[in-house]
Short mmCIF file of C-alpha atoms and ligand atoms in Angstrom, two decimals:
data_model
loop_
_atom_site.label_atom_id
_atom_site.label_comp_id
_atom_site.label_asym_id
_atom_site.label_seq_id
_atom_site.Cartn_x
_atom_site.Cartn_y
_atom_site.Cartn_z
CA MET A 21 0.00 0.00 0.00
CA ALA A 22 1.19 3.55 -0.73
CA SER A 23 2.32 5.52 2.31
CA PRO A 24 -0.48 7.47 4.02
CA MET A 25 -1.14 11.13 3.24
CA ARG A 26 -1.37 13.15 6.43
CA PHE A 27 -4.51 15.32 6.52
CA ILE A 28 -4.18 18.65 8.31
CA MET A 29 -7.20 20.91 8.54
CA ILE A 30 -6.75 24.46 9.76
CA GLY A 31 -9.94 26.10 11.02
CA GLY A 32 -10.81 29.52 12.36
CA PHE A 33 -13.15 32.41 11.74
CA LEU A 34 -13.21 34.45 8.54
CA GLY A 35 -9.98 36.40 8.24
CA ALA A 36 -8.28 34.64 11.18
CA GLY A 37 -5.12 33.82 9.18
CA LYS A 38 -5.81 30.31 7.85
CA THR A 39 -4.44 30.85 4.34
CA THR A 40 -1.38 32.69 5.62
CA THR A 41 -0.67 29.82 8.03
CA ILE A 42 -1.25 27.17 5.38
CA ALA A 43 1.18 28.87 2.98
CA ARG A 44 3.85 28.95 5.68
CA LEU A 45 3.18 25.34 6.67
CA ALA A 46 3.32 24.23 3.03
CA ALA A 47 6.70 25.90 2.58
CA THR A 48 7.95 24.31 5.83
CA TYR A 49 6.92 20.79 4.78
CA GLN A 50 8.43 21.31 1.34
CA SER A 51 11.72 22.36 2.92
CA ARG A 52 11.68 19.02 4.77
CA GLY A 53 11.41 17.29 1.39
CA GLN A 54 7.71 16.46 1.73
CA LYS A 55 5.23 16.97 -1.08
CA VAL A 56 2.25 19.14 -0.24
CA GLY A 57 -1.26 19.43 -1.66
CA ILE A 58 -3.69 22.12 -0.53
CA VAL A 59 -7.49 22.13 -0.66
CA THR A 60 -9.33 25.45 -0.49
CA ASN A 61 -13.04 25.80 0.06
CA ASP A 62 -15.79 28.36 -0.46
CA GLN A 63 -19.54 28.67 -0.89
CA ALA A 64 -18.97 30.28 -4.32
CA VAL A 65 -16.50 30.24 -7.21
CA ASP A 66 -13.61 32.73 -7.80
CA LEU A 67 -11.59 32.22 -4.64
CA VAL A 68 -8.93 34.75 -3.71
CA ASP A 69 -7.29 32.03 -1.58
CA THR A 70 -6.86 29.59 -4.48
CA HIS A 71 -5.20 32.28 -6.61
CA THR A 72 -3.01 33.40 -3.70
CA LEU A 73 -1.73 29.89 -2.98
CA ARG A 74 -1.30 28.87 -6.63
CA ARG A 75 0.68 32.03 -7.34
CA GLN A 76 3.06 30.94 -4.56
CA GLY A 77 3.66 27.76 -6.54
CA PHE A 78 1.61 25.28 -4.51
CA ASP A 79 -0.59 22.48 -5.86
CA VAL A 80 -4.10 23.57 -4.99
CA GLY A 81 -7.40 21.79 -5.46
CA GLU A 82 -10.61 23.63 -4.77
CA VAL A 83 -14.02 22.70 -3.38
CA ALA A 84 -16.12 25.62 -4.59
CA GLY A 85 -19.86 26.05 -4.24
CA ALA A 86 -20.40 24.27 -0.90
CA CYS A 87 -18.48 23.79 2.33
CA PHE A 88 -16.47 20.60 3.06
CA CYS A 89 -19.14 19.30 5.43
CA CYS A 90 -21.96 19.68 2.91
CA ASN A 91 -19.88 18.36 0.04
CA PHE A 92 -17.72 15.75 1.73
CA ASN A 93 -17.42 13.68 -1.44
CA GLN A 94 -16.00 16.61 -3.37
CA LEU A 95 -13.39 17.01 -0.65
CA THR A 96 -12.25 13.41 -0.99
CA GLU A 97 -12.43 13.60 -4.82
CA THR A 98 -10.29 16.75 -4.77
CA VAL A 99 -7.72 15.01 -2.60
CA ALA A 100 -7.83 12.03 -4.98
CA ALA A 101 -7.15 14.38 -7.91
CA LEU A 102 -4.14 15.88 -6.10
CA GLU A 103 -2.98 12.35 -5.38
CA LYS A 104 -3.20 11.36 -9.03
CA GLU A 105 -1.29 14.41 -10.20
CA ASN A 106 1.59 14.51 -7.75
CA ARG A 107 0.91 12.35 -4.71
CA PRO A 108 1.29 14.63 -1.64
CA ASP A 109 2.70 13.44 1.68
CA VAL A 110 0.70 16.12 3.43
CA VAL A 111 -2.72 17.56 2.54
CA LEU A 112 -3.50 20.95 4.04
CA ALA A 113 -7.18 21.84 4.02
CA GLU A 114 -8.82 25.20 4.71
CA PRO A 115 -12.54 25.07 5.53
CA VAL A 116 -14.90 28.03 5.11
CA GLY A 117 -14.39 30.46 7.99
CA SER A 118 -18.07 30.59 8.94
CA CYS A 119 -18.30 26.79 9.31
CA THR A 120 -18.28 24.82 12.51
CA ASP A 121 -19.07 21.22 13.54
CA LEU A 122 -16.15 20.13 11.36
CA VAL A 123 -15.06 17.39 13.76
CA ALA A 124 -18.41 15.61 13.43
CA THR A 125 -18.84 16.22 9.72
CA VAL A 126 -15.32 16.07 8.26
CA MET A 127 -12.75 14.67 10.69
CA GLN A 128 -14.82 11.80 12.03
CA PRO A 129 -15.99 10.57 8.59
CA LEU A 130 -12.42 10.88 7.27
CA MET A 131 -11.08 8.82 10.17
CA HIS A 132 -13.82 6.23 9.83
CA LEU A 133 -14.00 5.90 6.04
CA PHE A 134 -10.41 6.73 5.05
CA GLY A 135 -8.44 6.33 8.29
CA GLU A 136 -5.61 4.26 6.88
CA LYS A 137 -5.19 6.46 3.86
CA PHE A 138 -5.43 9.82 5.66
CA PRO A 139 -4.06 9.83 9.20
CA VAL A 140 -5.60 12.95 10.65
CA ALA A 141 -3.48 15.53 12.47
CA PRO A 142 -4.78 17.43 15.52
CA TYR A 143 -7.52 19.87 14.55
CA ARG A 144 -6.19 23.31 15.04
CA VAL A 145 -8.36 26.46 15.17
CA ILE A 146 -6.95 29.98 14.90
CA LEU A 147 -8.30 32.72 17.14
CA LYS A 148 -8.78 36.04 15.41
CA PRO A 149 -7.83 38.69 17.98
CA SER A 150 -10.00 41.54 16.65
CA HIS A 151 -13.30 39.69 16.92
CA GLY A 152 -12.08 37.32 19.65
CA ARG A 153 -11.55 40.19 22.07
CA ARG A 154 -15.01 41.57 21.43
CA ILE A 155 -16.96 38.29 21.27
CA LEU A 156 -15.24 36.41 24.12
CA GLY A 157 -15.06 39.61 26.17
CA GLY A 158 -18.86 39.85 25.91
CA LYS A 159 -18.68 43.38 24.50
CA LYS A 160 -22.08 44.90 23.74
CA ARG A 161 -20.96 45.91 20.26
CA ALA A 162 -19.18 42.72 19.25
CA GLY A 163 -20.02 43.48 15.62
CA PHE A 164 -21.93 40.29 15.02
CA SER A 165 -25.25 39.09 16.38
CA PRO A 166 -25.33 36.54 19.23
CA LYS A 167 -26.01 33.75 16.70
CA ALA A 168 -22.96 34.56 14.58
CA ALA A 169 -20.92 34.97 17.78
CA HIS A 170 -22.16 31.50 18.79
CA ILE A 171 -20.52 30.03 15.66
CA PHE A 172 -17.26 31.78 16.58
CA LYS A 173 -17.31 30.16 20.04
CA LYS A 174 -18.34 26.72 18.76
CA GLN A 175 -15.35 26.76 16.39
CA LEU A 176 -13.06 27.17 19.39
CA GLU A 177 -14.84 24.49 21.42
CA GLU A 178 -14.21 21.65 18.94
CA ALA A 179 -10.48 22.32 18.46
CA ASP A 180 -7.74 19.94 19.63
CA PHE A 181 -5.62 23.01 20.13
CA LEU A 182 -5.92 26.72 19.66
CA ILE A 183 -3.69 29.37 18.21
CA ILE A 184 -3.65 33.03 19.19
CA ASN A 185 -2.56 34.60 15.91
CA ARG A 186 -1.16 38.04 15.00
CA ILE A 187 1.09 38.27 18.06
CA ASP A 188 3.40 40.48 15.98
CA GLU A 189 0.95 43.36 16.44
CA LEU A 190 -0.28 42.63 19.97
CA GLU A 191 1.13 44.04 23.20
CA PRO A 192 2.07 41.40 25.84
CA THR A 193 -0.90 42.55 27.95
CA GLU A 194 -3.26 42.06 24.99
CA ILE A 195 -1.93 38.53 24.42
CA GLN A 196 -2.42 37.82 28.11
CA GLU A 197 -5.98 39.15 27.95
CA LEU A 198 -6.80 36.90 24.96
CA GLN A 199 -5.19 33.90 26.66
CA GLN A 200 -7.32 34.55 29.74
CA LEU A 201 -10.52 34.84 27.69
CA LEU A 202 -9.68 31.58 25.94
CA GLU A 203 -8.92 29.83 29.24
CA GLU A 204 -12.38 30.78 30.47
CA GLU A 205 -14.00 29.48 27.28
CA THR A 206 -11.90 26.34 26.70
CA PRO A 207 -9.91 25.50 29.85
CA ASP A 208 -8.82 22.03 28.66
CA THR A 209 -7.47 22.98 25.24
CA PRO A 210 -3.73 23.62 24.73
CA LYS A 211 -2.99 27.06 23.33
CA LEU A 212 -0.13 28.40 21.23
CA ARG A 213 0.86 31.92 20.27
CA LEU A 214 1.75 32.62 16.68
CA SER A 215 2.45 35.19 14.05
CA ALA A 216 1.54 33.53 10.78
CA LYS A 217 2.96 36.64 9.14
CA THR A 218 6.46 36.70 10.67
CA GLY A 219 6.77 33.01 11.60
CA ASN A 220 7.19 33.72 15.31
CA GLY A 221 5.89 30.67 17.22
CA PHE A 222 5.86 28.51 14.12
CA GLU A 223 8.20 25.79 15.36
CA ALA A 224 5.87 24.97 18.25
CA LEU A 225 2.97 24.78 15.83
CA VAL A 226 4.76 22.36 13.50
CA GLU A 227 5.79 20.25 16.47
CA MET A 228 2.19 20.14 17.69
CA LEU A 229 0.91 19.13 14.27
CA ASP A 230 3.49 16.32 14.09
CA LYS A 231 1.99 14.72 17.20
CA GLN A 232 0.55 11.25 16.72
CA GLY A 233 -2.51 10.24 18.67
CA ILE A 234 -6.25 10.29 18.74
CA PHE A 235 -7.58 13.67 17.67
CA GLY A 236 -10.83 15.10 16.43
CA GLN A 237 -12.91 13.67 19.26
CA ARG A 238 -14.63 16.86 20.44
CA ILE A 239 -18.02 16.42 18.88
CA LEU A 240 -20.17 19.48 19.43
CA ASP A 241 -23.58 19.70 20.87
CA LEU A 242 -24.87 22.08 18.20
CA ASP A 243 -28.27 23.51 17.37
CA TYR A 244 -28.36 23.65 13.56
CA ASP A 245 -31.14 26.25 13.55
CA ILE A 246 -28.94 28.71 15.44
CA TYR A 247 -25.95 27.76 13.28
CA ALA A 248 -27.89 28.26 10.03
CA GLU A 249 -29.35 31.58 11.16
CA GLY A 250 -25.94 32.81 12.34
CA GLU A 251 -24.31 31.96 9.03
CA ALA A 252 -27.15 33.48 7.03
CA GLU A 253 -26.60 36.84 8.71
CA LEU A 254 -23.50 37.25 6.60
CA GLY A 255 -23.65 38.67 3.11
CA TRP A 256 -21.32 36.74 0.82
CA LEU A 257 -19.87 38.11 -2.41
CA ASN A 258 -17.33 36.78 -4.90
CA SER A 259 -16.72 38.91 -7.97
CA SER A 260 -14.21 38.78 -10.79
CA LEU A 261 -13.47 41.69 -13.10
CA ARG A 262 -10.92 43.09 -15.49
CA VAL A 263 -9.54 46.61 -15.05
CA THR A 264 -8.13 48.30 -18.16
CA SER A 265 -6.73 51.69 -18.99
CA ASP A 266 -4.92 53.45 -21.87
CA VAL A 267 -2.10 54.41 -19.55
CA PRO A 268 -0.40 52.26 -16.89
CA TYR A 269 -1.89 52.40 -13.38
CA SER A 270 -0.66 51.00 -10.08
CA LEU A 271 -2.32 47.65 -9.39
CA ASP A 272 -1.65 48.09 -5.66
CA ASP A 273 -3.49 51.45 -5.69
CA VAL A 274 -6.48 49.71 -7.23
CA LEU A 275 -6.47 46.88 -4.65
CA MET A 276 -6.07 49.23 -1.71
CA GLY A 277 -8.54 51.72 -3.23
CA ILE A 278 -11.24 49.06 -3.37
CA VAL A 279 -10.68 47.84 0.19
CA THR A 280 -10.31 51.30 1.75
CA ARG A 281 -13.41 52.66 0.03
CA LEU A 282 -15.38 49.62 1.10
CA LYS A 283 -14.19 50.04 4.67
CA THR A 284 -15.52 53.62 4.69
CA LYS A 285 -18.84 52.68 3.07
CA LEU A 286 -19.45 49.76 5.43
CA ALA A 287 -18.51 51.88 8.46
CA GLU A 288 -21.00 54.56 7.35
CA ALA A 289 -23.69 51.87 7.18
CA ASP A 290 -22.57 50.56 10.60
CA VAL A 291 -22.13 46.96 9.40
CA GLU A 292 -19.35 44.65 10.53
CA THR A 293 -16.78 43.19 8.15
CA ALA A 294 -15.70 39.59 8.72
CA HIS A 295 -13.19 39.63 5.84
CA LEU A 296 -12.74 41.63 2.64
CA LYS A 297 -9.99 40.41 0.36
CA THR A 298 -9.01 41.26 -3.16
CA ILE A 299 -6.29 39.90 -5.39
CA GLY A 300 -4.93 41.52 -8.56
CA LEU A 301 -3.25 39.36 -11.18
CA TRP A 302 -1.36 40.22 -14.28
CA GLU A 303 1.26 38.08 -16.00
CA GLY A 304 3.85 37.16 -13.34
CA PHE A 305 2.57 39.76 -10.84
CA HIS A 306 0.06 39.44 -8.05
CA GLY A 307 -0.95 41.56 -5.08
CA VAL A 308 -3.44 41.14 -2.24
CA ALA A 309 -5.28 43.65 -0.03
CA ASN A 310 -7.42 42.79 3.01
CA LEU A 311 -9.64 44.17 5.73
CA VAL A 312 -10.37 41.77 8.59
CA SER A 313 -12.57 43.87 10.86
CA SER A 314 -14.23 47.27 11.13
CA ASP A 315 -11.74 48.36 13.81
CA THR A 316 -8.48 47.46 12.04
CA PRO A 317 -6.84 49.23 9.08
CA ALA A 318 -7.04 48.06 5.48
CA GLU A 319 -3.80 46.35 4.57
CA LEU A 320 -1.82 45.68 1.40
CA SER A 321 -0.76 42.27 2.66
CA LEU A 322 1.14 41.43 -0.50
CA PRO A 323 2.30 44.29 -2.75
CA SER A 324 2.46 43.48 -6.46
CA SER A 325 4.57 46.57 -7.30
CA CYS A 326 2.98 46.24 -10.73
CA GLU A 327 2.24 49.13 -13.13
CA THR A 328 -0.03 47.83 -15.83
CA LYS A 329 -2.71 48.79 -18.36
CA THR A 330 -4.69 45.60 -17.67
CA ALA A 331 -5.24 43.33 -14.67
CA ASP A 332 -7.68 40.71 -13.46
CA VAL A 333 -9.11 41.43 -10.04
CA VAL A 334 -11.06 39.10 -7.76
CA VAL A 335 -12.99 40.46 -4.77
CA ASN A 336 -14.28 38.24 -1.94
CA ALA A 337 -16.36 39.92 0.77
CA ARG A 338 -18.02 38.48 3.87
CA VAL A 339 -19.92 41.18 5.76
CA ALA A 340 -22.80 41.21 8.24
CA THR A 341 -25.27 42.81 5.83
CA SER A 342 -27.62 41.90 2.99
CA PRO A 343 -26.06 40.52 -0.20
CA GLU A 344 -27.84 43.19 -2.27
CA PHE A 345 -26.40 46.03 -0.22
CA LEU A 346 -22.97 44.39 -0.25
CA ARG A 347 -23.03 44.06 -4.02
CA GLU A 348 -24.00 47.75 -4.45
CA GLN A 349 -21.17 48.82 -2.17
CA VAL A 350 -18.56 46.61 -3.84
CA GLU A 351 -19.56 47.82 -7.30
CA ALA A 352 -19.49 51.45 -6.16
CA ALA A 353 -16.07 51.01 -4.50
CA VAL A 354 -14.68 49.39 -7.67
CA ARG A 355 -16.05 52.12 -9.96
CA GLU A 356 -14.83 54.99 -7.75
CA THR A 357 -11.38 53.39 -7.49
CA CYS A 358 -11.14 52.86 -11.23
CA ASP A 359 -12.23 56.48 -11.86
CA ALA A 360 -9.52 57.66 -9.50
CA VAL A 361 -6.76 55.91 -11.49
CA GLY A 362 -8.33 56.57 -14.92
CA ALA A 363 -9.23 52.92 -15.58
CA THR A 364 -12.43 51.09 -16.55
CA PRO A 365 -13.80 48.00 -14.79
CA GLU A 366 -15.51 45.20 -16.69
CA PHE A 367 -17.39 42.92 -14.29
CA ARG A 368 -17.19 39.33 -15.50
CA GLN A 369 -18.98 37.35 -12.84
CA THR A 370 -20.52 38.16 -9.47
CA GLN A 371 -22.11 35.80 -6.98
CA SER A 372 -23.73 37.41 -3.98
CA PHE A 373 -25.99 35.60 -1.50
CA ARG A 374 -26.54 34.54 2.08
CA PRO A 375 -25.06 31.14 2.93
CA GLY A 376 -27.76 28.44 2.90
CA ARG A 377 -28.56 26.10 5.77
CA PRO A 378 -25.70 23.61 6.30
CA VAL A 379 -26.80 20.06 5.49
CA PRO A 380 -23.78 17.80 6.12
CA THR A 381 -23.16 14.75 3.96
CA HIS A 382 -22.20 12.84 7.11
CA ARG A 383 -22.58 13.72 10.76
CA TYR A 384 -21.12 11.51 13.49
CA SER A 385 -22.88 12.15 16.76
CA GLN A 386 -20.43 9.90 18.60
CA ALA A 387 -16.70 9.64 18.19
CA TYR A 388 -15.62 6.75 15.97
CA ASP A 389 -13.85 4.22 18.17
CA GLY A 390 -11.52 2.85 15.50
CA LYS A 391 -13.38 -0.44 14.99
N1 LIG B 428 -0.13 41.22 11.28
C1 LIG B 428 -0.52 40.01 10.96
N2 LIG B 428 -1.37 39.83 9.95
C2 LIG B 428 -1.76 38.57 9.66
C3 LIG B 428 -1.28 37.44 10.36
N3 LIG B 428 -1.87 36.33 9.84
C4 LIG B 428 -2.66 36.76 8.85
N4 LIG B 428 -2.60 38.11 8.73
C5 LIG B 428 -3.31 38.95 7.77
O1 LIG B 428 -4.70 38.79 8.00
C6 LIG B 428 -5.42 38.83 6.79
C7 LIG B 428 -6.26 37.58 6.65
O2 LIG B 428 -5.40 36.46 6.54
P1 LIG B 428 -5.85 35.14 5.77
O3 LIG B 428 -4.73 34.17 5.94
O4 LIG B 428 -6.29 35.46 4.41
O5 LIG B 428 -7.11 34.71 6.65
P2 LIG B 428 -8.12 33.50 6.41
O6 LIG B 428 -8.43 32.94 7.74
O7 LIG B 428 -7.56 32.56 5.41
O8 LIG B 428 -9.41 34.25 5.82
P3 LIG B 428 -10.68 33.58 5.08
O9 LIG B 428 -10.19 32.56 4.14
O10 LIG B 428 -11.36 34.72 4.39
O11 LIG B 428 -11.55 33.04 6.17
C8 LIG B 428 -4.37 39.02 5.70
O12 LIG B 428 -4.27 40.41 5.45
C9 LIG B 428 -3.09 38.52 6.33
O13 LIG B 428 -1.94 39.15 5.80
C10 LIG B 428 -0.34 37.66 11.42
O14 LIG B 428 0.14 36.77 12.10
N5 LIG B 428 -0.02 38.97 11.66
MG1 LIG B 429 -8.38 31.92 3.65
#
């Protein structure tokens, strides 16, 4: 039999740092001589994450149109396709950031149905400090409704271990405060501190993921009505467009222009952003801009340094508002940004909706005992 492919799933709320962590993990495993395959996931097509990871040279398969739990077979087929192409030693999987109950619906079925083929690593969930502080701290204006905040907490509850991310920008007292909030919520779960951006804390993470043992046993007690209603409070938008001009423009100005204008528009409407991300692609260049919360600045997380007359741009937005309003705001932000640099946008495809009720392919209500 071929050697097993280790399956590592990295969970966490929208914008927590999953893709950034996966890219760093993939590079780490490759430097050890291991082959890596990545599976991205979204409720719609045109994923910024898939483009971001492919542009970094990784083998990426995509489950687009439904989350892993509701399309379990597509997850295993996508892994099989990666296997056929260039058999990975490690498969890194990123679930949708508004999903929970992944132990019962993904890890348990994988262990039961494919255990020998895919030994499963500890399930790791990343804490997003901006929303973590507000939601776990019980702040009145946490940004999301109690039902959406419930999903955030349930994600933490099912983890084998937790990561406090973005320590590069947190004061020691802020890290301590987050650690304390997590201890109150999940006293029995080991916790690590990490900067997915700088790599600080990464060795401990890799060591933790290398652990052998029985993981993915924390099956949630979850009310699917609350879960579905919490998820449906988010407006979801994926849009792809081409931006052209007679004279070269700065691709980074376009990416940051879109995100900064959207930040202002959404703040004026008093709606909370879970994650706005946009990637610009042209020939060998790519750049990414993000906004992860209403109370943090827009960021050019990856400059393209590209001056061009043409580029393809993909916008993914997850915001606590209606999909119609979100679409209007995204289109307005794109048009205003293009006007400002003297370019013209041509929208190619836009999907904008509220996530539907999760209906898992499998759901294990008890942990599989290995028999
Ligand atoms: N300062 C800092 N920024 C980070 C860190 N990790 C991630 N980010 C930034 O946070 C933003 C979101 O990161 P992603 O890795 O895309 O988050 P994600 O969890 O994959 O987001 P979704 O796929 O939308 O749920 C990006 O702008 C990253 O550059 C970190 O450790 N420190
Ligand atoms: Mg991601």
